[in-house]
mmCIF file of C-alpha atoms and ligand atoms in Angstrom:
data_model
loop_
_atom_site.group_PDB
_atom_site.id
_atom_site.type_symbol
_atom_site.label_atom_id
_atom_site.label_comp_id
_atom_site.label_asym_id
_atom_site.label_seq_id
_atom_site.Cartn_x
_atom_site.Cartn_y
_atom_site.Cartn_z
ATOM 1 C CA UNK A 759 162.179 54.366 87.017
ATOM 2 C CA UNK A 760 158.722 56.281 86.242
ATOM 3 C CA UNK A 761 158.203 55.868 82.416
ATOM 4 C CA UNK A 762 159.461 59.382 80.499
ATOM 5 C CA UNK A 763 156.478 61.533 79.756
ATOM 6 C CA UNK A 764 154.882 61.536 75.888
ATOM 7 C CA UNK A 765 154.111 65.018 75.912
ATOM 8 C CA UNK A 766 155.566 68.042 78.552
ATOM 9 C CA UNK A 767 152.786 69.137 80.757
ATOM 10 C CA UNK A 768 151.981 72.925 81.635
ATOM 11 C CA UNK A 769 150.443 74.340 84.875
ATOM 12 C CA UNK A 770 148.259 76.918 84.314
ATOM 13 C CA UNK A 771 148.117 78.978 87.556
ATOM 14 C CA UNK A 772 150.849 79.066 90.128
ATOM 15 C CA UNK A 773 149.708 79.906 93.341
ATOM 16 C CA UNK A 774 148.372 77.248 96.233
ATOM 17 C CA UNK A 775 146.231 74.929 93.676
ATOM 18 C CA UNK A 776 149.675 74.733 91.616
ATOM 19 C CA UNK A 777 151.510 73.929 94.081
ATOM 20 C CA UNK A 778 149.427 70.517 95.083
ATOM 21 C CA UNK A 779 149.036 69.964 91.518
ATOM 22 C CA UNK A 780 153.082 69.931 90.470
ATOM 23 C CA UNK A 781 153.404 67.868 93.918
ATOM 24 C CA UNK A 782 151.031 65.240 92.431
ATOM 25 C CA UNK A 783 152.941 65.260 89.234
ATOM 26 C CA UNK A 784 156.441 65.244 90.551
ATOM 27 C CA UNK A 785 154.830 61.910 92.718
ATOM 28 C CA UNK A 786 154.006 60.417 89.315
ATOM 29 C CA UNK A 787 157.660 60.756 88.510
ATOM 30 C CA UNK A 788 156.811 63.561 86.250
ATOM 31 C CA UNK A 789 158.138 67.376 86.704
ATOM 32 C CA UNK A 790 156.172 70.378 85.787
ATOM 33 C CA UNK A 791 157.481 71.843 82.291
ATOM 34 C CA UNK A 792 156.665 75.716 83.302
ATOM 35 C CA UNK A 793 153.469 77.740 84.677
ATOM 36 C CA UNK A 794 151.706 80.230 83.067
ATOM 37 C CA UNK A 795 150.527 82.869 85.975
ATOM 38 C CA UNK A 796 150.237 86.522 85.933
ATOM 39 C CA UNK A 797 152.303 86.973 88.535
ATOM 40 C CA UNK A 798 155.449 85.809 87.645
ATOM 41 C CA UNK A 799 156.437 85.727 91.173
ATOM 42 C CA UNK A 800 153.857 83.356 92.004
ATOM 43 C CA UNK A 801 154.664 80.696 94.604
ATOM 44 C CA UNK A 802 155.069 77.967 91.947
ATOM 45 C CA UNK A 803 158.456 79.318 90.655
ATOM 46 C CA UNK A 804 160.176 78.801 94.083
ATOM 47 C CA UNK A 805 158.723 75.436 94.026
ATOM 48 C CA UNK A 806 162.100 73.348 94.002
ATOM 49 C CA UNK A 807 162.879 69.435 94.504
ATOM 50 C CA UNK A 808 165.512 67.600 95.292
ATOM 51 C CA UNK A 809 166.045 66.209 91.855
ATOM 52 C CA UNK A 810 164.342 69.275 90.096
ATOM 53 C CA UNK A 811 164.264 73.356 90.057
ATOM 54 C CA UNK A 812 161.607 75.165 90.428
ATOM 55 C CA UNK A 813 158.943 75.537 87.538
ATOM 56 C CA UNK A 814 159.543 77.895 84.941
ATOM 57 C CA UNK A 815 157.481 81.000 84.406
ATOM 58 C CA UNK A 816 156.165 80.700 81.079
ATOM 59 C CA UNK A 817 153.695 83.739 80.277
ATOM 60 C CA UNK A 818 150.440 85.566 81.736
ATOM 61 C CA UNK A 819 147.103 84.010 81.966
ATOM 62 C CA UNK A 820 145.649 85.988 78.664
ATOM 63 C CA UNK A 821 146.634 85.096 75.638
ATOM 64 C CA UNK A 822 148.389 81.643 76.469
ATOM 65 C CA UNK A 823 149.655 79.910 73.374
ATOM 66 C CA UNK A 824 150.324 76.525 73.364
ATOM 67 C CA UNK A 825 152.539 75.074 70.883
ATOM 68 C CA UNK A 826 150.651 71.420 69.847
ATOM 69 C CA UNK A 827 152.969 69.095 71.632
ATOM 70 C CA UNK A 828 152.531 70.341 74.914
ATOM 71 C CA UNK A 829 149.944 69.680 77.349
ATOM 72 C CA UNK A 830 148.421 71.713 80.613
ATOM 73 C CA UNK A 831 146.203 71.213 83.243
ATOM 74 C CA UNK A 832 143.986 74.256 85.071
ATOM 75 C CA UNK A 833 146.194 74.490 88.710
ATOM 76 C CA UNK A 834 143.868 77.967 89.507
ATOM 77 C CA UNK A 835 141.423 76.972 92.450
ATOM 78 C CA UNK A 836 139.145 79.582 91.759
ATOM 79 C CA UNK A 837 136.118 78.458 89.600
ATOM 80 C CA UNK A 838 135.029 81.317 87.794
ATOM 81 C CA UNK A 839 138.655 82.079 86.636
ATOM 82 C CA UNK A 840 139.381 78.569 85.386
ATOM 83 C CA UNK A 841 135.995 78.729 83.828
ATOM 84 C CA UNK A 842 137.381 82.002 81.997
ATOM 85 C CA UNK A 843 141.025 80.436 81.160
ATOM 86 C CA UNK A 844 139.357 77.398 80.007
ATOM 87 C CA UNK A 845 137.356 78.721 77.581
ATOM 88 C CA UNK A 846 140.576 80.047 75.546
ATOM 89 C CA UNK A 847 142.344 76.852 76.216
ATOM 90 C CA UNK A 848 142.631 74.075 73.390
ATOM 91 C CA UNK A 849 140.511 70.903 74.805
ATOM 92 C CA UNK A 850 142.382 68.277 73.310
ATOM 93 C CA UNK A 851 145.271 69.161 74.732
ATOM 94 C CA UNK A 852 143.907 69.543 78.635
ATOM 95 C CA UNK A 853 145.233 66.856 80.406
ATOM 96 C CA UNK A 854 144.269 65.223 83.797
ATOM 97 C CA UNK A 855 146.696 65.052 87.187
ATOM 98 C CA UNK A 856 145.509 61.918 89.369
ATOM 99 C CA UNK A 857 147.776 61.471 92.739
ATOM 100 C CA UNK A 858 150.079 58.075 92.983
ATOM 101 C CA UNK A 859 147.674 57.518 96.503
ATOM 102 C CA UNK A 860 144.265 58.594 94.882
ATOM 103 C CA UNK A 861 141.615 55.652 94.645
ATOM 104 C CA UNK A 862 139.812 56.004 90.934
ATOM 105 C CA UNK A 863 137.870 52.640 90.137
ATOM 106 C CA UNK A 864 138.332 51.392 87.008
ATOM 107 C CA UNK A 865 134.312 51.223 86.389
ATOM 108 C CA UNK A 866 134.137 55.519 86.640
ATOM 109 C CA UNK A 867 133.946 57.510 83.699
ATOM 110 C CA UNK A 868 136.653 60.226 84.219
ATOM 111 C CA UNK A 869 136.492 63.216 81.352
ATOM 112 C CA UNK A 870 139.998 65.448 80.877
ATOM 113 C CA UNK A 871 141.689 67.933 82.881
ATOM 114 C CA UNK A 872 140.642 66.704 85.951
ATOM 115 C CA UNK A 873 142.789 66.471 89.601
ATOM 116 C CA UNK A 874 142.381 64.104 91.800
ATOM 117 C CA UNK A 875 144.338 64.586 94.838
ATOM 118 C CA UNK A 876 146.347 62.451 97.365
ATOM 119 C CA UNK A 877 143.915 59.858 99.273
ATOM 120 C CA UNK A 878 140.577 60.710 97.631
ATOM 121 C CA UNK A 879 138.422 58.454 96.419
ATOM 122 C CA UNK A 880 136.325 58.041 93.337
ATOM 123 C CA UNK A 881 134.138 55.087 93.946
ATOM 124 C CA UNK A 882 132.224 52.547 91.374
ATOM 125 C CA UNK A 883 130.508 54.055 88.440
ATOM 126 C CA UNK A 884 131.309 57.749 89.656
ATOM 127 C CA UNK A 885 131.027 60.105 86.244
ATOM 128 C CA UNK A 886 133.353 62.977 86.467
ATOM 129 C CA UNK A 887 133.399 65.729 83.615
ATOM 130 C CA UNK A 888 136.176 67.663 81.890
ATOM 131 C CA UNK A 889 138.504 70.058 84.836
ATOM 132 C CA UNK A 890 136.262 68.980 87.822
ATOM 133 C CA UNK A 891 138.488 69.035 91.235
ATOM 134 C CA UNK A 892 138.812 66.017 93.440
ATOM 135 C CA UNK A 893 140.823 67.508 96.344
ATOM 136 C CA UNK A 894 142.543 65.872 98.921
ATOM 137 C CA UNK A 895 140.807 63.083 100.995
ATOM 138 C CA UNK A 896 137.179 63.891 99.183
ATOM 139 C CA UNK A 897 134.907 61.275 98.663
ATOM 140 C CA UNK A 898 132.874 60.457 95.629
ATOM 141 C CA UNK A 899 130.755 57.385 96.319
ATOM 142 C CA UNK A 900 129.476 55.209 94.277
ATOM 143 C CA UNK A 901 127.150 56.561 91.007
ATOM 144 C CA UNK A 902 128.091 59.925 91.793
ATOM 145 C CA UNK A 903 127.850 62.863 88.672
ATOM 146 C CA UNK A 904 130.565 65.314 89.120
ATOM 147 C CA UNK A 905 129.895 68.562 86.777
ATOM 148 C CA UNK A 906 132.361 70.067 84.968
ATOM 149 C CA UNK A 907 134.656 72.383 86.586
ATOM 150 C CA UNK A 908 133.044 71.785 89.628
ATOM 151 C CA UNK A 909 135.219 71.099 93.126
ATOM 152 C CA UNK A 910 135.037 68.660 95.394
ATOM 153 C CA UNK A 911 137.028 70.467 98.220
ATOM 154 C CA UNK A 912 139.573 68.504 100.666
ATOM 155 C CA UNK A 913 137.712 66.298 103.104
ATOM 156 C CA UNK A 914 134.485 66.302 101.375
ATOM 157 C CA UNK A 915 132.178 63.607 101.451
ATOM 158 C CA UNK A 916 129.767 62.560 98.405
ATOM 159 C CA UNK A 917 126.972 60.058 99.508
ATOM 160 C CA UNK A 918 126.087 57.533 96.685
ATOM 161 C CA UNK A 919 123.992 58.662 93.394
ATOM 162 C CA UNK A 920 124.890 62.654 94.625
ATOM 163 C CA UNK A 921 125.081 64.933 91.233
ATOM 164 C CA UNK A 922 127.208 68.237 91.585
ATOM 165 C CA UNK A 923 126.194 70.374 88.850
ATOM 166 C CA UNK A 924 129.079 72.519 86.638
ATOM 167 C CA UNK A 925 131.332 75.013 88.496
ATOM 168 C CA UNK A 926 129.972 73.898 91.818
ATOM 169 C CA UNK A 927 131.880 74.286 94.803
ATOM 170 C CA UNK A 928 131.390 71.499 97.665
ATOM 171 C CA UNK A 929 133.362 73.326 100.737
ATOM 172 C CA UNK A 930 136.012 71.520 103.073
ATOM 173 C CA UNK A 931 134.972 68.722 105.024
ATOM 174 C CA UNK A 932 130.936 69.245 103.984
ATOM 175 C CA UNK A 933 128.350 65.980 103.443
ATOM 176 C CA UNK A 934 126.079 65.662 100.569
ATOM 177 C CA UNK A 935 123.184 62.976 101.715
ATOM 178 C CA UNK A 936 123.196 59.691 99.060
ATOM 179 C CA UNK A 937 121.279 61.019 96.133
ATOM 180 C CA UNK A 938 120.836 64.609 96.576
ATOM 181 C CA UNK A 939 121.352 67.092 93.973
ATOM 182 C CA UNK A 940 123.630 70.372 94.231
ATOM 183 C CA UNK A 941 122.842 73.014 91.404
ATOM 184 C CA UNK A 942 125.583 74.511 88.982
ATOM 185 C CA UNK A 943 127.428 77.129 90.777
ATOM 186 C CA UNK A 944 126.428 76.359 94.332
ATOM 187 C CA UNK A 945 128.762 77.190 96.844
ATOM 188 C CA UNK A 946 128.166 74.875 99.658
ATOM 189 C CA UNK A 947 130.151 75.864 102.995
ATOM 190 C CA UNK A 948 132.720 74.384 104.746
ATOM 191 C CA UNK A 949 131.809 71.527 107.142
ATOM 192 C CA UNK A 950 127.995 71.777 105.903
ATOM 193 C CA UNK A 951 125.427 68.738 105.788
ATOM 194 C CA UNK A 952 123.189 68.900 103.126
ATOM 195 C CA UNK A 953 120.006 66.616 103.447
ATOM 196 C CA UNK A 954 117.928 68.426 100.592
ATOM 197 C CA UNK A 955 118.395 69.245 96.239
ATOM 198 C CA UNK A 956 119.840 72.588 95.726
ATOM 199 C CA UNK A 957 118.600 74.752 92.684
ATOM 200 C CA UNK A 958 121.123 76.200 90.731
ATOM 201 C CA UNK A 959 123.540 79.360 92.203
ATOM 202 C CA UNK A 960 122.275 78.315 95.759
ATOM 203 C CA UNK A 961 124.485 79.557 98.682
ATOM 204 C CA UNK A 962 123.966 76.898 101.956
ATOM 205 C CA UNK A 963 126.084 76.852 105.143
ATOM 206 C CA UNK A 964 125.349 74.958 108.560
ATOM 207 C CA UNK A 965 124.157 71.884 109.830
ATOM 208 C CA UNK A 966 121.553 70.948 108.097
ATOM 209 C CA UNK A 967 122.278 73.560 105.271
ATOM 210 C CA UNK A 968 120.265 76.335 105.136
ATOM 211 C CA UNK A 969 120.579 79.177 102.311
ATOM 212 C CA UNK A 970 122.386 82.303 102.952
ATOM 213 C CA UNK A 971 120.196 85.185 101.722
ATOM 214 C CA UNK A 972 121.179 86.771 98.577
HETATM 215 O O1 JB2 B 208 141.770 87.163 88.611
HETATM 216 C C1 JB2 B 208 142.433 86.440 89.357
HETATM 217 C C2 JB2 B 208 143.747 85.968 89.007
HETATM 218 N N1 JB2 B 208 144.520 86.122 87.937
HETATM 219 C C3 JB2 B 208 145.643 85.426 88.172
HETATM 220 N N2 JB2 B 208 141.945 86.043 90.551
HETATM 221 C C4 JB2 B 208 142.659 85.219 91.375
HETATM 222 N N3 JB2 B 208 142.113 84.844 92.550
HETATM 223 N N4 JB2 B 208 143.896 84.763 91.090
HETATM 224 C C5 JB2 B 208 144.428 85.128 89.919
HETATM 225 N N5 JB2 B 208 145.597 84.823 89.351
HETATM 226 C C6 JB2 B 208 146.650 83.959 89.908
HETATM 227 O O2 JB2 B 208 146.118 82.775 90.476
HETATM 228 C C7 JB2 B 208 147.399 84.663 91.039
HETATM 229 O O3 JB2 B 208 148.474 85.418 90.501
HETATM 230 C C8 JB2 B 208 147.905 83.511 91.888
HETATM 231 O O4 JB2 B 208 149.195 83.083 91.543
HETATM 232 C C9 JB2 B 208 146.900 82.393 91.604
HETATM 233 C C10 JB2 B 208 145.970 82.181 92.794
HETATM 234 O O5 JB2 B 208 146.739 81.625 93.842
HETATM 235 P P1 JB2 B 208 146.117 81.331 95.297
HETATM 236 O O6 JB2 B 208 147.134 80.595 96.064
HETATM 237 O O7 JB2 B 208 145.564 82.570 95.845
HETATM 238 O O8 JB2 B 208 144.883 80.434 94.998
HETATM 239 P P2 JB2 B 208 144.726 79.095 94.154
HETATM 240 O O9 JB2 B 208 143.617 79.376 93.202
HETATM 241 O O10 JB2 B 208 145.965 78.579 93.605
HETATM 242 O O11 JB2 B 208 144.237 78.062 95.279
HETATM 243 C C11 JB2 B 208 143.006 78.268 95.968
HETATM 244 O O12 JB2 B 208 142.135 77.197 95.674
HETATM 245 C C12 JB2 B 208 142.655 75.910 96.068
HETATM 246 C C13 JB2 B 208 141.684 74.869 95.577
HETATM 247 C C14 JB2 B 208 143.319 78.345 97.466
HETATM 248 O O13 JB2 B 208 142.147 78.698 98.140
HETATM 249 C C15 JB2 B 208 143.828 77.009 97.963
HETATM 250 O O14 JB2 B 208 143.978 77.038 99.384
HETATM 251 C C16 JB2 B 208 142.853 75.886 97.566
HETATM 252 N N6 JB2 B 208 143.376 74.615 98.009
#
C-alpha cells in the first residue's frame, strides 16, 4: 500500500493536460483532491477510477485561494496561461507530479511544480526549473537546462548540454542537436530538427528548422 499523502494535492486546469496529470498521480497511489477550471464541466470531473470518483470541481481559474495545507500543480498545457495562473499562485506550495515509469537521475537538479510524464527520461546532471513539462516519452539528455515553464512535448528528444529557455515550447516528436540553444518562448514545431541556437520568441518548423516569418 502507497504511503498516505502529507498534504492533498490540487489540479489546476482540467482539460487534456489534467487528465495525464491525475493519471500520473492516481499511478503514485495518490488521487486528485479537486480541480480548479473555469469550466466546471471540464473533462477532469468525469475522470472516474475504479477505486475513486471523479475529481471535484473546486472553483474558476481567477482568484484561486488556497487554504495552506493544500498543495497544486499547473495541469493547463497552454504556456502563456499557466504563466498567468502561476503568477497568482503561492510558490511554496506548487508541487511536482513525476510518473511511477518516468526515469529522473538522481544527479539532476529538479525545481517545483514540474511533470514528468510516463517513460520520459531526465538524464545525468539535467537542470529543470520550477513548472517546466516533461511529457510523455521526451528525452532530456545528459547536462540539459530546462527553463521554467517551458515544455518538453511527448516524444521529444533533447541532445546532451541543449538549454530550453523559459516558456519554451519543444513540439511532439522534434530533435534539438547536443548543445544547441532554444530561446524563451520559442515554439519549435512538431517533428522538427533543429541543428542551430534560436534567439528568443523564434518560430522554426521543418527539417532542418527554418523560421516561420513573423
Ligand atoms: O484562457 C484559456 C482558458 N481558461 C481556462 N485558454 C485555454 N486554452 N484554456 C482555458 N481554460 C481551461 O483549460 C479550459 O476550460 C479547459 O478545461 C482547459 C484546457 O483544456 P484542453 O484539453 O483544451 O488543453 P490542455 O491545456 O489541458 O492540454 C493541452 O496541452 C497538453 C500539453 C492539449 O493540447 C493536450 O493535448 C496537450 N497534451
Amino acid at each position: 500500500m502507497p504511503p498516505a499523502p502529507a498534504f492533498p494535492v490540487v489540479l489546476i486546469g482540467g482539460g487534456g493536460h489534467a487528465l495525464v496529470v491525475a493519471e500520473a498521480l492516481r499511478a503514485a497511489g495518490l488521487e486528485p483532491a479537486g480541480f480548479y477550471d473555469d469550466n466546471p464541466l471540464a473533462r477532469l470531473g468525469r475522470f472516474t477510477a475504479a477505486h475513486a470518483p471523479a475529481p471535484r470541481h473546486l472553483g474558476t481559474l481567477a482568484g484561486i485561494d488556497l487554504p495552506p495545507d493544500v498543495r497544486y500543480i499547473l495541469a493547463l498545457g497552454d504556456l502563456p496561461l499557466r504563466r498567468r495562473v502561476a503568477a497568482t499562485l503561492p510558490y511554496e506550495q506548487a508541487v511536482s507530479v513525476v510518473h511511477a515509469e518516468a526515469f529522473v537521475a538522481p544527479s539532476s537538479r529538479r525545481g517545483v511544480g514540474l511533470f514528468i510524464g510516463p517513460r520520459a527520461v531526465v538524464h545525468t546532471l539535467a537542470d529543470l526549473d520550477d513548472h517546466a513539462i516533461i511529457n510523455t516519452a521526451a528525452v532530456v539528455e545528459h547536462e540539459c537546462h530546462v527553463g521554467e515553464g517551458a515544455h518538453i512535448a511527448p516524444g521529444a528528444v533533447l541532445g546532451g548540454n541543449v538549454r530550453v529557455g523559459p516558456h519554451a515550447l519543444v513540439g511532439l516528436g522534434a530533435r534539438v542537436l547536443p548543445g544547441v540553444s532554444i530561446g524563451a518562448r520559442c515554439v519549435v514545431g512538431a517533428g522538427c530538427v533543429v541543428l542551430r541556437d534560436l534567439p528568443d520568441d523564434a518560430r522554426v518548423v521543418g527539417v532542418p528548422a527554418r523560421h516561420l516569418s513573423k
